[in-house]
Amino acid sequence: MSSLTSERRIVTLVGELQARVGYRFVSTEPPTTCKECRLFHVCVGVLEPNRVYEVVAVRRVKHSCPLHEGGVRVVEVVEAPVEVALSSKMAVEGLIFHYRPPRCGLQDCQHRHLCSPRGLRDGDRCRVEEVKGARLHCPKGLDLIQAQVRRLPPS
């Protein structure tokens, strides 16, 4: 987790039950109820939809919330690294690249979650954090390796 401490921290709110270090979640489009709340801009308003975040610190401050039983708590989050399938040529730790998902179209592949990972979009600027090792068995014959990448700010 030491790499998380160097990433940009965002102060936001999460449900009391989710307010624990290590908890990961995907930010979604906020419901109408949230958009009318006085805390919107310090809650879900600071998060980018369809990105994966991880709680790295929990603060003492709590607020009531009509959507979360027990209210919400102030936390610090970072955008979490994402597991992906990369071309073996790209699977080099430290490599900075623009993410392009493998193009295969198979819906029932066991590696689909790695080829179309939640939290990344085509064209995102990323850094390879860790190469996981063995090549993936791709039904289309693509030369893929599982890796962990982190999205970087646009340059």
XYZ file of N, CA, C and O in Angstrom:
620
model
N 0.805 -1.206 0.000
C 0.000 0.000 0.000
C 0.840 1.259 0.000
O 0.295 2.334 -0.050
N 2.124 1.131 0.029
C 2.951 2.334 0.078
C 2.803 3.180 -1.167
O 2.934 4.388 -1.108
N 2.513 2.568 -2.314
C 2.321 3.368 -3.528
C 1.065 4.227 -3.441
O 0.963 5.253 -4.085
N 0.093 3.812 -2.605
C -1.131 4.589 -2.472
C -0.881 5.928 -1.804
O -1.547 6.899 -2.073
N 0.082 5.970 -0.895
C 0.306 7.191 -0.146
C 0.836 8.315 -1.026
O 0.685 9.470 -0.699
N 1.457 7.988 -2.158
C 1.995 9.017 -3.037
C 0.955 9.504 -4.051
O 1.200 10.462 -4.761
N -0.182 8.842 -4.133
C -1.217 9.223 -5.080
C -2.052 10.372 -4.527
O -2.122 10.577 -3.329
N -2.718 11.093 -5.425
C -3.551 12.228 -5.027
C -4.736 11.750 -4.198
O -5.561 10.959 -4.644
N -4.819 12.262 -2.979
C -5.919 11.914 -2.076
C -7.082 12.858 -2.294
O -6.892 14.056 -2.491
N -8.275 12.304 -2.246
C -9.508 13.069 -2.407
C -10.307 12.892 -1.124
O -10.508 11.762 -0.660
N -10.760 13.987 -0.546
C -11.611 13.920 0.642
C -13.056 13.841 0.153
O -13.499 14.660 -0.652
N -13.776 12.834 0.627
C -15.152 12.610 0.199
C -15.931 11.977 1.346
O -15.413 11.873 2.462
N -17.132 11.537 1.073
C -17.977 10.882 2.067
C -18.382 9.506 1.555
O -18.675 9.350 0.368
N -18.398 8.527 2.445
C -18.924 7.196 2.111
C -19.820 6.750 3.258
O -19.733 7.279 4.373
N -20.651 5.773 2.992
C -21.528 5.233 4.025
C -20.732 4.732 5.219
O -19.600 4.250 5.064
N -21.308 4.854 6.399
C -20.644 4.427 7.638
C -20.123 2.991 7.527
O -19.020 2.692 7.981
N -20.895 2.104 6.908
C -20.480 0.703 6.796
C -19.317 0.506 5.823
O -18.606 -0.491 5.893
N -19.111 1.445 4.907
C -18.017 1.349 3.938
C -16.772 2.122 4.386
O -15.735 2.060 3.730
N -16.872 2.845 5.467
C -15.786 3.717 5.925
C -14.722 2.906 6.651
O -14.618 2.923 7.887
N -13.940 2.167 5.867
C -12.823 1.400 6.428
C -11.681 1.380 5.419
O -11.903 1.302 4.208
N -10.470 1.470 5.920
C -9.286 1.481 5.064
C -9.250 0.197 4.243
O -9.465 -0.895 4.764
N -9.003 0.354 2.949
C -8.942 -0.789 2.037
C -10.227 -1.033 1.269
O -10.227 -1.775 0.287
N -11.331 -0.434 1.700
C -12.607 -0.625 1.006
C -12.511 0.000 -0.387
O -12.093 1.136 -0.545
N -12.901 -0.765 -1.406
C -12.901 -0.285 -2.794
C -14.316 -0.192 -3.303
O -15.160 -1.023 -2.975
N -14.549 0.802 -4.154
C -15.868 0.982 -4.729
C -15.743 1.659 -6.088
O -14.755 2.326 -6.376
N -16.770 1.463 -6.903
C -16.853 2.122 -8.201
C -17.826 3.281 -8.051
O -18.972 3.085 -7.639
N -17.360 4.469 -8.371
C -18.230 5.645 -8.310
C -19.224 5.567 -9.465
O -18.869 5.221 -10.584
N -20.478 5.877 -9.164
C -21.523 5.840 -10.192
C -22.113 7.231 -10.360
O -21.790 8.141 -9.613
N -22.994 7.367 -11.317
C -23.715 8.632 -11.470
C -24.565 8.820 -10.225
O -25.293 7.916 -9.819
N -24.477 9.973 -9.579
C -25.247 10.174 -8.349
C -26.745 10.271 -8.601
O -27.173 10.832 -9.611
N -27.545 9.742 -7.666
C -28.996 9.869 -7.804
C -29.443 11.326 -7.620
O -28.701 12.146 -7.073
N -30.636 11.624 -8.057
C -31.188 12.974 -7.944
C -31.167 13.468 -6.501
O -30.862 14.627 -6.243
N -31.453 12.580 -5.561
C -31.437 12.939 -4.139
C -30.092 13.553 -3.751
O -30.033 14.535 -3.020
N -29.015 12.986 -4.262
C -27.669 13.493 -3.941
C -27.440 14.879 -4.538
O -26.833 15.738 -3.901
N -27.912 15.087 -5.752
C -27.671 16.360 -6.426
C -28.333 17.533 -5.711
O -27.904 18.663 -5.853
N -29.356 17.243 -4.916
C -30.056 18.287 -4.177
C -29.496 18.484 -2.769
O -29.890 19.412 -2.070
N -28.561 17.649 -2.351
C -28.015 17.691 -0.993
C -26.982 18.812 -0.845
O -26.196 19.072 -1.759
N -26.950 19.421 0.322
C -25.979 20.498 0.579
C -24.536 19.969 0.609
O -23.589 20.734 0.452
N -24.344 18.657 0.786
C -22.998 18.067 0.836
C -22.547 17.466 -0.498
O -21.477 16.873 -0.578
N -23.363 17.635 -1.535
C -23.063 17.014 -2.835
C -21.629 17.271 -3.294
O -20.923 16.363 -3.710
N -21.180 18.512 -3.224
C -19.870 18.870 -3.784
C -18.688 18.360 -2.965
O -17.566 18.325 -3.470
N -18.921 17.941 -1.723
C -17.850 17.326 -0.943
C -18.058 15.820 -0.825
O -17.246 15.125 -0.226
N -19.118 15.336 -1.405
C -19.429 13.902 -1.373
C -19.156 13.321 -2.759
O -18.032 13.388 -3.242
N -20.175 12.840 -3.417
C -19.992 12.223 -4.733
C -19.637 13.225 -5.821
O -19.145 12.845 -6.882
N -19.846 14.496 -5.566
C -19.514 15.521 -6.558
C -18.032 15.653 -6.847
O -17.653 16.214 -7.865
N -17.172 15.133 -5.963
C -15.720 15.213 -6.186
C -15.170 13.962 -6.866
O -13.995 13.905 -7.202
N -16.023 12.963 -7.069
C -15.590 11.702 -7.664
C -15.987 11.637 -9.133
O -17.033 12.123 -9.531
N -15.140 10.998 -9.920
C -15.421 10.829 -11.344
C -16.200 9.526 -11.532
O -15.761 8.469 -11.061
N -17.359 9.579 -12.192
C -18.143 8.355 -12.396
C -17.352 7.277 -13.130
O -16.516 7.566 -13.987
N -17.626 6.032 -12.775
C -17.037 4.839 -13.383
C -15.534 4.716 -13.152
O -14.827 4.141 -13.970
N -15.065 5.237 -12.037
C -13.675 5.052 -11.615
C -13.683 4.254 -10.318
O -14.632 4.314 -9.531
N -12.615 3.497 -10.085
C -12.497 2.683 -8.879
C -11.682 3.465 -7.852
O -10.595 3.951 -8.159
N -12.236 3.589 -6.645
C -11.572 4.306 -5.565
C -11.340 3.368 -4.387
O -12.077 2.399 -4.195
N -10.305 3.694 -3.613
C -9.989 2.923 -2.417
C -9.839 3.877 -1.236
O -9.147 4.895 -1.332
N -10.474 3.517 -0.123
C -10.374 4.316 1.096
C -8.987 4.096 1.704
O -8.578 2.955 1.940
N -8.263 5.217 1.946
C -6.922 5.122 2.537
C -6.855 5.735 3.932
O -5.874 5.532 4.646
N -7.868 6.501 4.323
C -7.917 7.068 5.676
C -9.371 7.375 6.025
O -10.158 7.758 5.157
N -9.704 7.181 7.291
C -11.056 7.447 7.783
C -10.955 8.522 8.853
O -10.128 8.436 9.759
N -11.779 9.537 8.726
C -11.794 10.626 9.703
C -12.975 10.447 10.653
O -13.871 9.642 10.411
N -13.004 11.208 11.722
C -14.036 11.078 12.754
C -15.369 11.711 12.379
O -16.400 11.355 12.929
N -15.372 12.666 11.483
C -16.573 13.445 11.180
C -17.624 12.592 10.475
O -17.328 11.896 9.496
N -18.871 12.674 10.976
C -20.015 11.966 10.391
C -21.095 12.972 10.041
O -21.177 14.042 10.637
N -21.928 12.598 9.054
C -23.082 13.406 8.657
C -24.261 12.462 8.448
O -24.090 11.299 8.094
N -25.458 12.995 8.595
C -26.638 12.181 8.288
C -26.812 12.131 6.769
O -26.359 13.025 6.055
N -27.453 11.064 6.317
C -27.670 10.879 4.881
C -28.925 10.038 4.696
O -29.057 8.976 5.306
N -29.841 10.488 3.825
C -31.070 9.716 3.615
C -30.838 8.396 2.865
O -31.683 7.510 2.909
N -29.695 8.238 2.227
C -29.434 7.018 1.449
C -28.614 5.975 2.203
O -28.601 4.812 1.819
N -27.886 6.387 3.233
C -27.012 5.461 3.962
C -27.477 5.301 5.406
O -27.488 6.254 6.162
N -27.832 4.082 5.751
C -28.199 3.786 7.130
C -26.982 4.059 8.011
O -25.880 3.629 7.699
N -27.149 4.818 9.049
C -26.029 5.155 9.915
C -25.274 6.386 9.459
O -24.301 6.795 10.071
N -25.699 6.984 8.343
C -25.066 8.204 7.853
C -23.826 7.951 7.029
O -23.563 6.832 6.597
N -23.076 9.037 6.809
C -21.836 8.967 6.027
C -20.691 9.502 6.875
O -20.885 10.290 7.794
N -19.491 9.072 6.519
C -18.299 9.482 7.246
C -17.309 10.093 6.263
O -17.224 9.676 5.107
N -16.553 11.062 6.737
C -15.516 11.681 5.923
C -14.344 10.709 5.806
O -13.876 10.156 6.806
N -13.893 10.499 4.565
C -12.763 9.606 4.294
C -11.847 10.249 3.262
O -12.220 11.210 2.593
N -10.660 9.698 3.150
C -9.740 10.056 2.078
C -9.640 8.845 1.162
O -9.502 7.709 1.641
N -9.739 9.089 -0.142
C -9.651 8.009 -1.124
C -8.596 8.349 -2.169
O -8.240 9.519 -2.341
N -8.122 7.313 -2.838
C -7.282 7.471 -4.021
C -7.906 6.625 -5.118
O -8.657 5.685 -4.838
N -7.596 6.971 -6.349
C -8.044 6.118 -7.433
C -7.214 4.840 -7.370
O -5.990 4.890 -7.315
N -7.883 3.720 -7.304
C -7.222 2.429 -7.090
C -6.604 1.898 -8.374
O -7.089 2.180 -9.475
N -5.548 1.097 -8.239
C -5.004 0.424 -9.422
C -6.016 -0.591 -9.944
O -6.885 -1.056 -9.203
N -5.895 -0.925 -11.216
C -6.860 -1.797 -11.882
C -6.123 -2.975 -12.518
O -5.062 -2.795 -13.119
N -6.692 -4.169 -12.371
C -6.146 -5.370 -13.010
C -6.595 -5.397 -14.464
O -7.786 -5.228 -14.746
N -5.644 -5.592 -15.384
C -5.953 -5.577 -16.811
C -5.185 -6.677 -17.541
O -4.214 -7.224 -17.024
N -5.613 -6.956 -18.764
C -4.862 -7.806 -19.685
C -4.127 -6.867 -20.639
O -4.758 -6.030 -21.284
N -2.808 -6.992 -20.684
C -1.992 -6.154 -21.566
C -1.264 -7.013 -22.577
O -0.918 -8.159 -22.289
N -0.988 -6.433 -23.713
C -0.123 -7.084 -24.688
C 1.214 -7.350 -24.009
O 1.689 -6.528 -23.219
N 1.829 -8.478 -24.287
C 3.099 -8.812 -23.634
C 4.160 -7.741 -23.901
O 5.050 -7.531 -23.080
N 4.060 -7.036 -25.006
C 5.021 -5.971 -25.322
C 4.861 -4.777 -24.381
O 5.801 -4.021 -24.178
N 3.662 -4.595 -23.813
C 3.373 -3.467 -22.921
C 3.572 -3.827 -21.449
O 3.556 -2.951 -20.593
N 3.724 -5.100 -21.148
C 3.795 -5.563 -19.770
C 5.195 -5.365 -19.191
O 5.930 -6.311 -18.946
N 5.533 -4.091 -18.960
C 6.842 -3.721 -18.412
C 6.583 -2.773 -17.241
O 5.990 -1.698 -17.440
N 6.991 -3.169 -16.044
C 6.745 -2.334 -14.872
C 7.352 -0.945 -15.067
O 8.478 -0.818 -15.541
N 6.553 0.073 -14.757
C 6.994 1.456 -14.892
C 6.636 2.086 -16.232
O 6.715 3.300 -16.381
N 6.226 1.274 -17.201
C 5.874 1.791 -18.527
C 4.663 2.704 -18.431
O 3.665 2.366 -17.793
N 4.749 3.872 -19.055
C 3.616 4.796 -19.131
C 3.075 4.715 -20.552
O 3.841 4.770 -21.519
N 1.752 4.558 -20.670
C 1.131 4.331 -21.976
C -0.309 4.818 -21.958
O -0.855 5.142 -20.907
N -0.916 4.867 -23.128
C -2.347 5.177 -23.245
C -3.081 3.853 -23.401
O -2.803 3.088 -24.335
N -3.990 3.590 -22.487
C -4.688 2.318 -22.442
C -5.562 2.105 -23.677
O -6.335 2.978 -24.061
N -5.408 0.959 -24.280
C -6.246 0.507 -25.391
C -6.650 -0.933 -25.070
O -5.793 -1.814 -25.033
N -7.927 -1.186 -24.813
C -8.334 -2.553 -24.488
C -8.150 -3.478 -25.686
O -8.262 -3.035 -26.831
N -7.833 -4.750 -25.424
C -7.725 -5.712 -26.531
C -9.044 -5.771 -27.292
O -10.120 -5.681 -26.710
N -8.968 -5.882 -28.585
C -10.171 -5.918 -29.437
C -10.464 -7.362 -29.850
O -9.790 -7.903 -30.707
N -11.423 -7.972 -29.166
C -11.748 -9.343 -29.566
C -13.245 -9.564 -29.696
O -13.677 -10.326 -30.540
N -14.060 -8.951 -28.847
C -15.506 -9.076 -28.963
C -16.119 -10.317 -28.345
O -17.332 -10.476 -28.384
N -15.312 -11.221 -27.782
C -15.880 -12.412 -27.152
C -16.576 -12.032 -25.851
O -15.983 -11.399 -24.987
N -17.827 -12.439 -25.711
C -18.611 -12.099 -24.526
C -18.449 -13.114 -23.399
O -18.635 -12.786 -22.235
N -18.098 -14.356 -23.731
C -18.057 -15.409 -22.715
C -16.641 -15.832 -22.339
O -16.426 -16.892 -21.791
N -15.648 -15.002 -22.586
C -14.259 -15.324 -22.274
C -14.012 -15.204 -20.772
O -14.502 -14.270 -20.121
N -13.237 -16.110 -20.223
C -12.932 -16.080 -18.786
C -12.090 -14.868 -18.388
O -12.012 -14.512 -17.215
N -11.463 -14.197 -19.360
C -10.626 -13.034 -19.065
C -11.293 -11.706 -19.429
O -10.658 -10.668 -19.389
N -12.565 -11.746 -19.750
C -13.267 -10.524 -20.163
C -13.145 -9.396 -19.137
O -12.990 -8.239 -19.491
N -13.178 -9.725 -17.853
C -13.053 -8.705 -16.795
C -11.683 -8.018 -16.829
O -11.545 -6.888 -16.369
N -10.685 -8.681 -17.397
C -9.356 -8.077 -17.526
C -9.220 -7.292 -18.831
O -8.474 -6.313 -18.895
N -9.925 -7.712 -19.855
C -9.864 -7.021 -21.155
C -10.789 -5.803 -21.195
O -10.570 -4.877 -21.978
N -11.822 -5.814 -20.369
C -12.748 -4.679 -20.261
C -12.899 -4.324 -18.785
O -13.976 -4.467 -18.197
N -11.828 -3.859 -18.150
C -11.869 -3.628 -16.704
C -12.692 -2.410 -16.317
O -12.735 -1.422 -17.051
N -13.351 -2.505 -15.170
C -14.071 -1.343 -14.630
C -13.032 -0.345 -14.144
O -12.018 -0.711 -13.566
N -13.291 0.923 -14.424
C -12.406 1.964 -13.932
C -11.455 2.540 -14.965
O -10.816 3.546 -14.711
N -11.332 1.902 -16.124
C -10.472 2.434 -17.179
C -11.279 2.660 -18.446
O -12.226 1.931 -18.727
N -10.857 3.671 -19.190
C -11.475 3.974 -20.486
C -10.403 3.961 -21.559
O -9.233 4.261 -21.290
N -10.833 3.671 -22.766
C -9.944 3.705 -23.912
C -9.278 5.083 -23.987
O -9.952 6.100 -23.947
N -7.955 5.106 -24.027
C -7.212 6.358 -24.128
C -6.688 6.896 -22.807
O -5.907 7.854 -22.794
N -7.085 6.299 -21.671
C -6.568 6.752 -20.380
C -5.049 6.596 -20.337
O -4.500 5.586 -20.792
N -4.386 7.587 -19.760
C -2.935 7.533 -19.565
C -2.677 6.727 -18.295
O -3.237 7.033 -17.232
N -1.849 5.686 -18.389
C -1.637 4.757 -17.275
C -0.153 4.432 -17.100
O 0.648 4.635 -18.011
N 0.150 3.878 -15.919
C 1.486 3.363 -15.623
C 1.330 1.913 -15.164
O 0.458 1.601 -14.347
N 2.181 1.027 -15.674
C 2.173 -0.368 -15.244
C 2.810 -0.417 -13.860
O 3.978 -0.074 -13.696
N 2.018 -0.814 -12.862
C 2.492 -0.903 -11.474
C 3.154 -2.252 -11.204
O 4.148 -2.320 -10.503
N 2.523 -3.322 -11.746
C 3.024 -4.671 -11.471
C 2.591 -5.612 -12.587
O 1.446 -5.581 -13.029
N 3.531 -6.441 -13.030
C 3.215 -7.489 -13.996
C 2.984 -8.751 -13.185
O 3.822 -9.142 -12.375
N 1.821 -9.375 -13.391
C 1.406 -10.497 -12.558
C 2.035 -11.835 -12.946
O 1.923 -12.779 -12.205
N 2.630 -11.920 -14.129
C 3.327 -13.167 -14.442
C 2.883 -13.840 -15.709
O 3.013 -13.290 -16.792
N 2.329 -15.034 -15.559
C 2.071 -15.925 -16.688
C 1.161 -15.321 -17.754
O 0.289 -14.505 -17.469
N 1.387 -15.749 -18.979
C 0.544 -15.326 -20.084
C -0.873 -15.879 -19.885
O -1.069 -16.952 -19.346
N -1.844 -15.109 -20.340
C -3.243 -15.532 -20.260
C -3.572 -16.377 -21.473
O -3.114 -16.088 -22.580
N -4.381 -17.395 -21.261
C -4.825 -18.202 -22.403
C -5.964 -17.446 -23.093
O -7.076 -17.361 -22.576
N -5.650 -16.882 -24.248
C -6.630 -16.097 -24.991
C -7.227 -16.949 -26.106
O -6.481 -17.449 -26.960
N -8.551 -17.130 -26.128
C -9.186 -17.921 -27.181
C -8.949 -17.358 -28.584
O -9.015 -18.088 -29.562
N -8.675 -16.062 -28.688
C -8.416 -15.433 -29.990
C -6.933 -15.469 -30.362
O -6.547 -14.978 -31.413
N -6.107 -15.989 -29.456
C -4.685 -16.098 -29.737
C -3.884 -14.825 -29.476
O -2.723 -14.740 -29.880
N -4.482 -13.845 -28.789
C -3.743 -12.622 -28.467
C -2.703 -12.920 -27.393
O -2.931 -13.727 -26.496
N -1.551 -12.289 -27.481
C -0.449 -12.494 -26.542
C -0.629 -11.532 -25.369
O -0.159 -10.395 -25.402
N -1.340 -11.996 -24.322
C -1.732 -11.133 -23.215
C -1.157 -11.606 -21.886
O -1.031 -12.809 -21.652
N -0.858 -10.625 -21.023
C -0.358 -10.888 -19.679
C -1.177 -10.048 -18.703
O -1.519 -8.905 -18.996
N -1.470 -10.620 -17.540
C -2.204 -9.879 -16.516
C -1.252 -8.911 -15.817
O -0.127 -9.266 -15.465
N -1.721 -7.681 -15.634
C -0.916 -6.657 -14.973
C -1.822 -5.750 -14.148
O -3.032 -5.722 -14.332
N -1.189 -5.001 -13.266
C -1.903 -3.997 -12.474
C -1.426 -2.634 -12.960
O -0.217 -2.384 -13.038
N -2.379 -1.775 -13.332
C -2.037 -0.439 -13.825
C -2.749 0.617 -13.001
O -3.770 0.361 -12.378
N -2.177 1.805 -13.006
C -2.780 2.948 -12.322
C -2.968 4.047 -13.334
O -2.059 4.370 -14.089
N -4.175 4.637 -13.340
C -4.458 5.760 -14.234
C -3.686 6.981 -13.744
O -3.616 7.245 -12.550
N -3.124 7.719 -14.670
C -2.377 8.927 -14.370
C -3.152 10.140 -14.865
O -3.972 10.018 -15.775
N -2.860 11.325 -14.307
C -3.520 12.519 -14.836
C -3.103 12.736 -16.284
O -1.987 12.367 -16.676
N -3.971 13.327 -17.091
C -3.577 13.614 -18.480
C -2.352 14.513 -18.505
O -2.167 15.341 -17.627
N -1.507 14.300 -19.511
C -0.284 15.111 -19.577
C -0.491 16.356 -20.412
O -1.414 16.518 -21.136
